[in-house]
Amino acid sequence: METNSEKEVQFNPGCESVVEDAERRRLLWLMAEYFRTIGYTDIKARLPGFMPPPVLSGTIEDHRPDFTCRQSDSARTPIILEIVTPGMVDDPTAENRWSLLASAAKLYNAELHFVVPKWANGPVDPALKRRLARMELTANRVWTV
């Protein structure tokens, strides 16, 4: 049987919560490979084998994005990406996290992207967009994969 301290030794610090959630981990791997394939750089992901993104300091809580990278455009525009599974759409704790990610995107002139599963038990994409609108947050892109 594996203990929590043994898990921490196996994974890079900062990727534990994503690695332990199989659905989030699969979506994050897919996006990391996709962005690497199209030539984006400075890829940081909360996955084993990747450097985790830096922690963003907030007024209420600090949060680490799931994924960050730089586009291959002339400005090397940064992307902050968040994986959202069906159970996370209505999670009350997500509001602070997503607000912090949106503030960081504005501060760093980055794009804020969300990734939702295509084959969920119900449409996650519209529910996420409604929640973001209620929070007055704008995503540059919501990926449905």
Short mmCIF file of N, CA, C and O in Angstrom, two decimals:
data_model
loop_
_atom_site.label_atom_id
_atom_site.label_comp_id
_atom_site.label_asym_id
_atom_site.label_seq_id
_atom_site.Cartn_x
_atom_site.Cartn_y
_atom_site.Cartn_z
N MET A 1 0.85 -1.19 0.00
CA MET A 1 0.00 0.00 0.00
C MET A 1 0.88 1.24 0.00
O MET A 1 1.87 1.30 0.72
N GLU A 2 0.49 2.22 -0.76
CA GLU A 2 1.28 3.44 -0.94
C GLU A 2 0.78 4.53 0.00
O GLU A 2 -0.41 4.78 0.10
N THR A 3 1.69 5.19 0.70
CA THR A 3 1.30 6.28 1.58
C THR A 3 1.44 7.60 0.86
O THR A 3 2.05 7.68 -0.20
N ASN A 4 0.89 8.66 1.45
CA ASN A 4 1.00 9.98 0.84
C ASN A 4 2.43 10.43 0.68
O ASN A 4 2.80 11.03 -0.30
N SER A 5 3.29 10.12 1.68
CA SER A 5 4.69 10.55 1.57
C SER A 5 5.39 9.82 0.44
O SER A 5 6.26 10.39 -0.21
N GLU A 6 5.01 8.56 0.16
CA GLU A 6 5.60 7.85 -0.97
C GLU A 6 5.16 8.46 -2.29
O GLU A 6 5.92 8.56 -3.22
N LYS A 7 3.90 8.91 -2.39
CA LYS A 7 3.42 9.56 -3.60
C LYS A 7 4.19 10.85 -3.85
O LYS A 7 4.52 11.16 -4.97
N GLU A 8 4.45 11.61 -2.80
CA GLU A 8 5.16 12.88 -2.96
C GLU A 8 6.56 12.67 -3.51
O GLU A 8 7.06 13.49 -4.24
N VAL A 9 7.17 11.55 -3.16
CA VAL A 9 8.50 11.26 -3.66
C VAL A 9 8.45 10.95 -5.16
O VAL A 9 9.32 11.33 -5.92
N GLN A 10 7.38 10.29 -5.62
CA GLN A 10 7.26 9.89 -7.01
C GLN A 10 6.99 11.06 -7.94
O GLN A 10 7.40 11.06 -9.07
N PHE A 11 6.25 12.06 -7.49
CA PHE A 11 5.79 13.13 -8.35
C PHE A 11 6.56 14.41 -8.08
O PHE A 11 7.01 14.66 -6.98
N ASN A 12 6.68 15.24 -9.11
CA ASN A 12 7.25 16.57 -8.92
C ASN A 12 6.37 17.32 -7.94
O ASN A 12 5.15 17.24 -8.03
N PRO A 13 6.96 18.09 -7.03
CA PRO A 13 6.12 18.92 -6.17
C PRO A 13 5.28 19.86 -7.04
O PRO A 13 5.77 20.43 -8.00
N GLY A 14 4.03 19.98 -6.70
CA GLY A 14 3.16 20.86 -7.46
C GLY A 14 2.25 20.14 -8.43
O GLY A 14 1.35 20.75 -9.00
N CYS A 15 2.47 18.85 -8.67
CA CYS A 15 1.61 18.16 -9.65
C CYS A 15 0.72 17.12 -8.99
O CYS A 15 -0.08 16.49 -9.66
N GLU A 16 0.79 16.98 -7.67
CA GLU A 16 0.07 15.91 -7.00
C GLU A 16 -1.43 15.88 -7.26
O GLU A 16 -1.98 14.85 -7.59
N SER A 17 -2.11 17.03 -7.13
CA SER A 17 -3.57 17.01 -7.25
C SER A 17 -4.02 16.66 -8.67
O SER A 17 -5.07 16.07 -8.85
N VAL A 18 -3.24 17.00 -9.67
CA VAL A 18 -3.60 16.65 -11.04
C VAL A 18 -3.27 15.19 -11.32
O VAL A 18 -4.05 14.47 -11.92
N VAL A 19 -2.12 14.75 -10.87
CA VAL A 19 -1.69 13.38 -11.12
C VAL A 19 -2.64 12.37 -10.48
O VAL A 19 -2.91 11.32 -11.04
N GLU A 20 -3.19 12.71 -9.33
CA GLU A 20 -4.07 11.79 -8.62
C GLU A 20 -5.47 11.72 -9.24
O GLU A 20 -6.22 10.80 -8.96
N ASP A 21 -5.83 12.66 -10.09
CA ASP A 21 -7.14 12.67 -10.75
C ASP A 21 -6.93 12.21 -12.19
O ASP A 21 -6.44 12.95 -13.04
N ALA A 22 -7.32 10.96 -12.49
CA ALA A 22 -7.03 10.36 -13.79
C ALA A 22 -7.60 11.16 -14.96
O ALA A 22 -6.94 11.32 -15.99
N GLU A 23 -8.82 11.68 -14.83
CA GLU A 23 -9.43 12.42 -15.93
C GLU A 23 -8.67 13.72 -16.21
O GLU A 23 -8.36 14.04 -17.35
N ARG A 24 -8.34 14.46 -15.16
CA ARG A 24 -7.57 15.70 -15.34
C ARG A 24 -6.19 15.39 -15.90
O ARG A 24 -5.69 16.11 -16.76
N ARG A 25 -5.58 14.33 -15.41
CA ARG A 25 -4.23 13.96 -15.88
C ARG A 25 -4.23 13.65 -17.36
O ARG A 25 -3.37 14.13 -18.10
N ARG A 26 -5.22 12.89 -17.85
CA ARG A 26 -5.29 12.55 -19.28
C ARG A 26 -5.46 13.81 -20.14
O ARG A 26 -4.80 13.96 -21.17
N LEU A 27 -6.34 14.70 -19.73
CA LEU A 27 -6.55 15.93 -20.49
C LEU A 27 -5.30 16.81 -20.49
O LEU A 27 -4.94 17.41 -21.50
N LEU A 28 -4.63 16.87 -19.36
CA LEU A 28 -3.42 17.69 -19.26
C LEU A 28 -2.29 17.11 -20.13
O LEU A 28 -1.59 17.85 -20.82
N TRP A 29 -2.14 15.78 -20.14
CA TRP A 29 -1.13 15.14 -21.01
C TRP A 29 -1.43 15.46 -22.48
O TRP A 29 -0.54 15.79 -23.25
N LEU A 30 -2.70 15.34 -22.84
CA LEU A 30 -3.10 15.60 -24.22
C LEU A 30 -2.74 17.03 -24.63
O LEU A 30 -2.16 17.26 -25.69
N MET A 31 -3.05 17.99 -23.78
CA MET A 31 -2.77 19.39 -24.11
C MET A 31 -1.26 19.67 -24.12
O MET A 31 -0.77 20.40 -24.99
N ALA A 32 -0.53 19.09 -23.20
CA ALA A 32 0.93 19.29 -23.18
C ALA A 32 1.55 18.75 -24.47
O ALA A 32 2.40 19.42 -25.08
N GLU A 33 1.13 17.58 -24.90
CA GLU A 33 1.68 17.02 -26.13
C GLU A 33 1.25 17.83 -27.35
O GLU A 33 2.03 18.04 -28.27
N TYR A 34 0.01 18.29 -27.36
CA TYR A 34 -0.48 19.09 -28.47
C TYR A 34 0.34 20.38 -28.60
O TYR A 34 0.83 20.70 -29.68
N PHE A 35 0.49 21.10 -27.51
CA PHE A 35 1.23 22.36 -27.58
C PHE A 35 2.71 22.14 -27.91
O PHE A 35 3.31 22.94 -28.62
N ARG A 36 3.27 21.05 -27.43
CA ARG A 36 4.66 20.74 -27.78
C ARG A 36 4.78 20.46 -29.28
O ARG A 36 5.69 20.92 -29.95
N THR A 37 3.81 19.72 -29.82
CA THR A 37 3.80 19.35 -31.24
C THR A 37 3.71 20.58 -32.15
O THR A 37 4.34 20.62 -33.20
N ILE A 38 2.94 21.58 -31.76
CA ILE A 38 2.78 22.75 -32.62
C ILE A 38 3.86 23.81 -32.38
O ILE A 38 3.79 24.90 -32.96
N GLY A 39 4.85 23.47 -31.56
CA GLY A 39 6.01 24.34 -31.42
C GLY A 39 5.96 25.39 -30.32
O GLY A 39 6.78 26.30 -30.31
N TYR A 40 5.01 25.27 -29.41
CA TYR A 40 4.99 26.20 -28.30
C TYR A 40 6.14 25.88 -27.35
O TYR A 40 6.61 24.74 -27.30
N THR A 41 6.61 26.87 -26.63
CA THR A 41 7.81 26.71 -25.80
C THR A 41 7.51 27.00 -24.34
O THR A 41 6.41 27.40 -23.99
N ASP A 42 8.52 26.84 -23.52
CA ASP A 42 8.46 27.12 -22.09
C ASP A 42 7.26 26.40 -21.45
O ASP A 42 6.54 26.97 -20.64
N ILE A 43 7.05 25.15 -21.85
CA ILE A 43 5.91 24.36 -21.37
C ILE A 43 6.16 23.92 -19.94
O ILE A 43 7.17 23.30 -19.63
N LYS A 44 5.21 24.28 -19.09
CA LYS A 44 5.24 23.87 -17.68
C LYS A 44 3.89 23.25 -17.37
O LYS A 44 2.85 23.82 -17.70
N ALA A 45 3.91 22.07 -16.77
CA ALA A 45 2.66 21.35 -16.50
C ALA A 45 2.74 20.63 -15.16
O ALA A 45 3.83 20.21 -14.75
N ARG A 46 1.62 20.46 -14.55
CA ARG A 46 1.55 19.74 -13.28
C ARG A 46 1.48 18.24 -13.55
O ARG A 46 0.52 17.57 -13.21
N LEU A 47 2.55 17.75 -14.20
CA LEU A 47 2.66 16.35 -14.58
C LEU A 47 4.07 15.86 -14.30
O LEU A 47 5.02 16.65 -14.40
N PRO A 48 4.24 14.57 -14.05
CA PRO A 48 5.59 14.03 -13.91
C PRO A 48 6.38 14.27 -15.19
O PRO A 48 5.85 14.17 -16.30
N GLY A 49 7.65 14.63 -15.06
CA GLY A 49 8.49 14.87 -16.21
C GLY A 49 8.48 16.30 -16.69
O GLY A 49 9.24 16.66 -17.59
N PHE A 50 7.63 17.13 -16.13
CA PHE A 50 7.55 18.54 -16.49
C PHE A 50 7.87 19.39 -15.27
O PHE A 50 7.57 19.00 -14.14
N MET A 51 8.42 20.55 -15.52
CA MET A 51 8.56 21.53 -14.45
C MET A 51 7.16 22.08 -14.18
O MET A 51 6.46 22.43 -15.13
N PRO A 52 6.73 22.16 -12.92
CA PRO A 52 5.40 22.71 -12.67
C PRO A 52 5.39 24.22 -12.86
O PRO A 52 6.41 24.88 -12.66
N PRO A 53 4.24 24.78 -13.23
CA PRO A 53 4.14 26.23 -13.34
C PRO A 53 4.36 26.87 -11.98
O PRO A 53 4.13 26.24 -10.94
N PRO A 54 4.77 28.13 -11.96
CA PRO A 54 4.98 28.79 -10.68
C PRO A 54 3.65 29.05 -9.96
O PRO A 54 2.60 29.17 -10.60
N VAL A 55 3.72 29.14 -8.66
CA VAL A 55 2.55 29.45 -7.85
C VAL A 55 2.23 30.93 -8.01
O VAL A 55 3.13 31.77 -7.98
N LEU A 56 0.95 31.23 -8.21
CA LEU A 56 0.49 32.61 -8.32
C LEU A 56 -0.01 33.05 -6.95
O LEU A 56 -0.82 32.36 -6.32
N SER A 57 0.46 34.18 -6.48
CA SER A 57 0.07 34.69 -5.16
C SER A 57 -1.23 35.47 -5.27
O SER A 57 -1.35 36.40 -6.07
N GLY A 58 -2.19 35.08 -4.45
CA GLY A 58 -3.47 35.77 -4.41
C GLY A 58 -3.70 36.43 -3.07
O GLY A 58 -2.96 36.19 -2.12
N THR A 59 -4.74 37.24 -2.97
CA THR A 59 -5.03 37.91 -1.71
C THR A 59 -5.66 36.95 -0.70
O THR A 59 -5.45 37.09 0.50
N ILE A 60 -6.43 35.98 -1.18
CA ILE A 60 -7.08 35.02 -0.29
C ILE A 60 -6.28 33.72 -0.23
O ILE A 60 -6.01 33.19 0.83
N GLU A 61 -5.92 33.20 -1.38
CA GLU A 61 -5.17 31.94 -1.49
C GLU A 61 -4.19 32.05 -2.64
O GLU A 61 -4.38 32.83 -3.56
N ASP A 62 -3.16 31.22 -2.59
CA ASP A 62 -2.23 31.08 -3.70
C ASP A 62 -2.64 29.85 -4.50
O ASP A 62 -3.16 28.88 -3.93
N HIS A 63 -2.43 29.89 -5.81
CA HIS A 63 -2.78 28.76 -6.67
C HIS A 63 -1.71 28.55 -7.72
O HIS A 63 -1.08 29.50 -8.18
N ARG A 64 -1.54 27.30 -8.11
CA ARG A 64 -0.64 26.94 -9.20
C ARG A 64 -1.48 26.57 -10.41
O ARG A 64 -2.34 25.70 -10.32
N PRO A 65 -1.26 27.24 -11.58
CA PRO A 65 -2.01 26.84 -12.78
C PRO A 65 -1.71 25.38 -13.14
O PRO A 65 -0.66 24.84 -12.78
N ASP A 66 -2.62 24.75 -13.86
CA ASP A 66 -2.38 23.38 -14.33
C ASP A 66 -1.30 23.34 -15.39
O ASP A 66 -0.52 22.39 -15.47
N PHE A 67 -1.23 24.41 -16.20
CA PHE A 67 -0.36 24.38 -17.37
C PHE A 67 -0.07 25.82 -17.80
O PHE A 67 -0.94 26.67 -17.77
N THR A 68 1.17 26.08 -18.20
CA THR A 68 1.52 27.35 -18.83
C THR A 68 2.48 27.06 -19.98
O THR A 68 3.19 26.06 -19.97
N CYS A 69 2.49 27.94 -20.97
CA CYS A 69 3.44 27.84 -22.07
C CYS A 69 3.50 29.18 -22.79
O CYS A 69 2.78 30.11 -22.42
N ARG A 70 4.34 29.26 -23.80
CA ARG A 70 4.42 30.45 -24.64
C ARG A 70 4.13 30.04 -26.07
O ARG A 70 4.65 29.04 -26.56
N GLN A 71 3.31 30.86 -26.74
CA GLN A 71 2.97 30.59 -28.13
C GLN A 71 4.17 30.87 -29.03
O GLN A 71 5.15 31.48 -28.61
N SER A 72 4.08 30.41 -30.26
CA SER A 72 5.19 30.60 -31.20
C SER A 72 5.04 31.88 -32.01
O SER A 72 5.74 32.07 -32.99
N ASP A 73 4.15 32.79 -31.58
CA ASP A 73 4.00 34.06 -32.29
C ASP A 73 5.17 34.99 -31.96
O ASP A 73 6.01 34.67 -31.11
N SER A 74 5.26 36.12 -32.63
CA SER A 74 6.39 37.02 -32.44
C SER A 74 6.45 37.59 -31.02
O SER A 74 7.52 37.88 -30.51
N ALA A 75 5.31 37.73 -30.36
CA ALA A 75 5.29 38.25 -28.98
C ALA A 75 5.52 37.15 -27.95
O ALA A 75 5.66 37.44 -26.77
N ARG A 76 5.56 35.88 -28.42
CA ARG A 76 5.68 34.74 -27.49
C ARG A 76 4.63 34.83 -26.39
O ARG A 76 4.91 34.73 -25.21
N THR A 77 3.40 35.05 -26.82
CA THR A 77 2.28 35.26 -25.90
C THR A 77 2.13 34.07 -24.94
O THR A 77 2.05 32.92 -25.37
N PRO A 78 2.08 34.36 -23.64
CA PRO A 78 1.89 33.28 -22.66
C PRO A 78 0.45 32.76 -22.66
O PRO A 78 -0.49 33.50 -22.97
N ILE A 79 0.31 31.50 -22.29
CA ILE A 79 -1.00 30.87 -22.10
C ILE A 79 -1.03 30.32 -20.68
O ILE A 79 -0.08 29.68 -20.23
N ILE A 80 -2.13 30.57 -19.99
CA ILE A 80 -2.42 29.95 -18.70
C ILE A 80 -3.61 29.05 -18.95
O ILE A 80 -4.65 29.51 -19.43
N LEU A 81 -3.47 27.76 -18.65
CA LEU A 81 -4.49 26.78 -19.00
C LEU A 81 -4.96 26.05 -17.75
O LEU A 81 -4.14 25.66 -16.92
N GLU A 82 -6.26 25.86 -17.66
CA GLU A 82 -6.88 25.17 -16.53
C GLU A 82 -7.72 24.01 -17.05
O GLU A 82 -8.52 24.18 -17.98
N ILE A 83 -7.57 22.84 -16.46
CA ILE A 83 -8.38 21.67 -16.78
C ILE A 83 -9.62 21.70 -15.89
O ILE A 83 -9.51 21.87 -14.68
N VAL A 84 -10.81 21.55 -16.50
CA VAL A 84 -12.05 21.58 -15.73
C VAL A 84 -12.85 20.32 -16.04
O VAL A 84 -13.28 20.11 -17.17
N THR A 85 -13.04 19.50 -15.03
CA THR A 85 -13.84 18.28 -15.17
C THR A 85 -15.27 18.59 -14.73
O THR A 85 -15.52 19.63 -14.11
N PRO A 86 -16.24 17.72 -15.05
CA PRO A 86 -17.64 18.01 -14.71
C PRO A 86 -17.86 18.37 -13.24
O PRO A 86 -18.60 19.30 -12.93
N GLY A 87 -17.19 17.68 -12.35
CA GLY A 87 -17.36 17.97 -10.92
C GLY A 87 -16.81 19.31 -10.48
O GLY A 87 -17.19 19.84 -9.43
N MET A 88 -15.93 19.88 -11.28
CA MET A 88 -15.31 21.14 -10.90
C MET A 88 -16.13 22.36 -11.34
O MET A 88 -15.93 23.45 -10.82
N VAL A 89 -17.03 22.19 -12.29
CA VAL A 89 -17.78 23.34 -12.84
C VAL A 89 -18.54 24.08 -11.75
O VAL A 89 -18.56 25.30 -11.72
N ASP A 90 -19.18 23.35 -10.85
CA ASP A 90 -19.98 23.98 -9.79
C ASP A 90 -19.27 24.00 -8.44
O ASP A 90 -19.88 24.35 -7.43
N ASP A 91 -18.00 23.67 -8.41
CA ASP A 91 -17.24 23.66 -7.17
C ASP A 91 -17.07 25.10 -6.66
O ASP A 91 -16.51 25.95 -7.35
N PRO A 92 -17.55 25.41 -5.45
CA PRO A 92 -17.45 26.77 -4.95
C PRO A 92 -16.01 27.24 -4.74
O PRO A 92 -15.73 28.44 -4.80
N THR A 93 -15.10 26.32 -4.54
CA THR A 93 -13.70 26.72 -4.33
C THR A 93 -13.01 27.13 -5.63
O THR A 93 -11.96 27.76 -5.61
N ALA A 94 -13.62 26.80 -6.78
CA ALA A 94 -13.01 27.15 -8.07
C ALA A 94 -13.07 28.65 -8.34
O ALA A 94 -12.24 29.19 -9.06
N GLU A 95 -14.03 29.34 -7.76
CA GLU A 95 -14.21 30.76 -8.04
C GLU A 95 -12.96 31.57 -7.72
O GLU A 95 -12.49 32.36 -8.53
N ASN A 96 -12.39 31.34 -6.54
CA ASN A 96 -11.18 32.07 -6.16
C ASN A 96 -10.03 31.71 -7.08
O ASN A 96 -9.28 32.59 -7.53
N ARG A 97 -9.89 30.43 -7.39
CA ARG A 97 -8.81 29.97 -8.27
C ARG A 97 -8.92 30.59 -9.66
O ARG A 97 -7.96 31.13 -10.20
N TRP A 98 -10.10 30.53 -10.26
CA TRP A 98 -10.28 31.04 -11.61
C TRP A 98 -10.13 32.56 -11.66
O TRP A 98 -9.61 33.11 -12.62
N SER A 99 -10.57 33.24 -10.61
CA SER A 99 -10.39 34.70 -10.55
C SER A 99 -8.91 35.05 -10.51
O SER A 99 -8.47 35.99 -11.17
N LEU A 100 -8.15 34.28 -9.74
CA LEU A 100 -6.70 34.53 -9.67
C LEU A 100 -6.03 34.25 -11.01
O LEU A 100 -5.18 35.02 -11.46
N LEU A 101 -6.41 33.17 -11.68
CA LEU A 101 -5.84 32.86 -12.99
C LEU A 101 -6.17 33.96 -14.00
O LEU A 101 -5.32 34.36 -14.80
N ALA A 102 -7.41 34.47 -13.96
CA ALA A 102 -7.81 35.54 -14.87
C ALA A 102 -7.03 36.82 -14.58
O ALA A 102 -6.58 37.51 -15.50
N SER A 103 -6.83 37.14 -13.31
CA SER A 103 -6.04 38.32 -12.94
C SER A 103 -4.59 38.18 -13.40
O SER A 103 -4.00 39.14 -13.91
N ALA A 104 -4.04 36.99 -13.24
CA ALA A 104 -2.66 36.75 -13.68
C ALA A 104 -2.56 36.87 -15.19
O ALA A 104 -1.58 37.43 -15.72
N ALA A 105 -3.57 36.38 -15.91
CA ALA A 105 -3.56 36.48 -17.37
C ALA A 105 -3.54 37.96 -17.79
O ALA A 105 -2.78 38.34 -18.69
N LYS A 106 -4.33 38.78 -17.15
CA LYS A 106 -4.33 40.22 -17.45
C LYS A 106 -2.98 40.84 -17.12
O LYS A 106 -2.43 41.61 -17.90
N LEU A 107 -2.46 40.52 -15.95
CA LEU A 107 -1.19 41.09 -15.50
C LEU A 107 -0.04 40.77 -16.44
O LEU A 107 0.79 41.62 -16.73
N TYR A 108 0.00 39.53 -16.94
CA TYR A 108 1.11 39.08 -17.78
C TYR A 108 0.79 39.13 -19.27
O TYR A 108 1.53 38.57 -20.07
N ASN A 109 -0.32 39.77 -19.65
CA ASN A 109 -0.74 39.81 -21.05
C ASN A 109 -0.81 38.41 -21.65
O ASN A 109 -0.36 38.16 -22.77
N ALA A 110 -1.34 37.50 -20.87
CA ALA A 110 -1.45 36.10 -21.27
C ALA A 110 -2.87 35.80 -21.71
O ALA A 110 -3.80 36.55 -21.44
N GLU A 111 -3.03 34.69 -22.41
CA GLU A 111 -4.34 34.17 -22.76
C GLU A 111 -4.75 33.16 -21.69
O GLU A 111 -3.92 32.39 -21.21
N LEU A 112 -6.02 33.19 -21.32
CA LEU A 112 -6.56 32.24 -20.36
C LEU A 112 -7.38 31.21 -21.12
O LEU A 112 -8.34 31.56 -21.81
N HIS A 113 -6.98 29.94 -21.01
CA HIS A 113 -7.66 28.85 -21.70
C HIS A 113 -8.18 27.85 -20.66
O HIS A 113 -7.54 27.62 -19.65
N PHE A 114 -9.32 27.27 -20.96
CA PHE A 114 -9.88 26.20 -20.15
C PHE A 114 -10.05 24.98 -21.05
O PHE A 114 -10.33 25.11 -22.25
N VAL A 115 -9.89 23.79 -20.47
CA VAL A 115 -10.05 22.54 -21.21
C VAL A 115 -11.11 21.71 -20.49
O VAL A 115 -11.01 21.50 -19.28
N VAL A 116 -12.12 21.27 -21.24
CA VAL A 116 -13.18 20.44 -20.69
C VAL A 116 -13.28 19.15 -21.49
O VAL A 116 -12.96 19.13 -22.68
N PRO A 117 -13.71 18.06 -20.86
CA PRO A 117 -13.86 16.80 -21.60
C PRO A 117 -15.08 16.82 -22.51
O PRO A 117 -16.13 17.33 -22.15
N LYS A 118 -14.90 16.27 -23.70
CA LYS A 118 -16.00 16.20 -24.67
C LYS A 118 -17.01 15.13 -24.27
O LYS A 118 -18.20 15.29 -24.46
N TRP A 119 -16.55 14.03 -23.71
CA TRP A 119 -17.41 12.88 -23.46
C TRP A 119 -17.83 12.80 -22.01
O TRP A 119 -17.78 11.76 -21.39
N ALA A 120 -18.28 13.88 -21.43
CA ALA A 120 -18.74 13.88 -20.04
C ALA A 120 -20.23 13.53 -19.98
O ALA A 120 -20.91 13.50 -21.01
N ASN A 121 -20.72 13.29 -18.77
CA ASN A 121 -22.15 13.02 -18.59
C ASN A 121 -22.91 14.33 -18.59
O ASN A 121 -23.41 14.78 -17.58
N GLY A 122 -22.99 14.95 -19.71
CA GLY A 122 -23.64 16.24 -19.83
C GLY A 122 -22.65 17.27 -20.35
O GLY A 122 -21.45 17.09 -20.24
N PRO A 123 -23.16 18.33 -20.94
CA PRO A 123 -22.28 19.33 -21.55
C PRO A 123 -21.55 20.19 -20.51
O PRO A 123 -22.18 20.94 -19.78
N VAL A 124 -20.25 20.08 -20.45
CA VAL A 124 -19.44 20.84 -19.50
C VAL A 124 -19.15 22.23 -20.06
O VAL A 124 -19.17 23.22 -19.33
N ASP A 125 -18.92 22.31 -21.36
CA ASP A 125 -18.55 23.57 -22.01
C ASP A 125 -19.56 24.69 -21.74
O ASP A 125 -19.20 25.75 -21.23
N PRO A 126 -20.87 24.50 -22.02
CA PRO A 126 -21.82 25.59 -21.76
C PRO A 126 -21.93 25.94 -20.27
O PRO A 126 -22.08 27.10 -19.91
N ALA A 127 -21.87 24.92 -19.42
CA ALA A 127 -21.96 25.18 -17.97
C ALA A 127 -20.77 26.01 -17.49
O ALA A 127 -20.93 26.94 -16.69
N LEU A 128 -19.59 25.69 -17.99
CA LEU A 128 -18.40 26.46 -17.63
C LEU A 128 -18.52 27.90 -18.13
O LEU A 128 -18.24 28.84 -17.39
N LYS A 129 -18.95 28.06 -19.37
CA LYS A 129 -19.09 29.42 -19.92
C LYS A 129 -20.10 30.24 -19.13
O LYS A 129 -19.88 31.43 -18.88
N ARG A 130 -21.20 29.62 -18.70
CA ARG A 130 -22.20 30.33 -17.88
C ARG A 130 -21.59 30.74 -16.54
O ARG A 130 -21.78 31.86 -16.08
N ARG A 131 -20.85 29.83 -15.93
CA ARG A 131 -20.23 30.14 -14.63
C ARG A 131 -19.21 31.26 -14.78
O ARG A 131 -19.16 32.17 -13.97
N LEU A 132 -18.38 31.22 -15.81
CA LEU A 132 -17.40 32.27 -16.03
C LEU A 132 -18.10 33.61 -16.27
O LEU A 132 -17.65 34.65 -15.76
N ALA A 133 -19.21 33.61 -17.01
CA ALA A 133 -19.96 34.84 -17.27
C ALA A 133 -20.52 35.41 -15.97
O ALA A 133 -20.46 36.62 -15.74
N ARG A 134 -21.06 34.54 -15.11
CA ARG A 134 -21.58 35.00 -13.81
C ARG A 134 -20.47 35.62 -12.97
O ARG A 134 -20.71 36.54 -12.21
N MET A 135 -19.26 35.09 -13.12
CA MET A 135 -18.11 35.61 -12.37
C MET A 135 -17.49 36.82 -13.07
O MET A 135 -16.53 37.39 -12.56
N GLU A 136 -18.00 37.16 -14.24
CA GLU A 136 -17.48 38.26 -15.05
C GLU A 136 -16.03 38.01 -15.47
O GLU A 136 -15.20 38.91 -15.48
N LEU A 137 -15.74 36.75 -15.81
CA LEU A 137 -14.42 36.36 -16.30
C LEU A 137 -14.55 35.97 -17.76
O LEU A 137 -15.55 35.38 -18.18
N THR A 138 -13.53 36.28 -18.53
CA THR A 138 -13.53 35.95 -19.94
C THR A 138 -12.37 35.01 -20.25
O THR A 138 -11.23 35.32 -19.91
N ALA A 139 -12.68 33.90 -20.87
CA ALA A 139 -11.64 32.98 -21.33
C ALA A 139 -11.33 33.29 -22.80
O ALA A 139 -12.24 33.57 -23.57
N ASN A 140 -10.06 33.22 -23.16
CA ASN A 140 -9.70 33.38 -24.56
C ASN A 140 -10.18 32.19 -25.38
O ASN A 140 -10.52 32.33 -26.55
N ARG A 141 -10.18 31.02 -24.74
CA ARG A 141 -10.61 29.82 -25.46
C ARG A 141 -11.04 28.75 -24.46
O ARG A 141 -10.40 28.58 -23.42
N VAL A 142 -12.10 28.05 -24.78
CA VAL A 142 -12.50 26.86 -24.04
C VAL A 142 -12.34 25.68 -24.99
O VAL A 142 -13.04 25.62 -26.02
N TRP A 143 -11.39 24.82 -24.71
CA TRP A 143 -11.13 23.64 -25.53
C TRP A 143 -12.05 22.53 -25.07
O TRP A 143 -12.15 22.25 -23.89
N THR A 144 -12.69 21.85 -26.01
CA THR A 144 -13.49 20.67 -25.71
C THR A 144 -12.78 19.50 -26.37
O THR A 144 -12.74 19.39 -27.58
N VAL A 145 -12.16 18.65 -25.54
CA VAL A 145 -11.36 17.54 -26.07
C VAL A 145 -11.82 16.22 -25.53
O VAL A 145 -12.45 16.12 -24.53
#
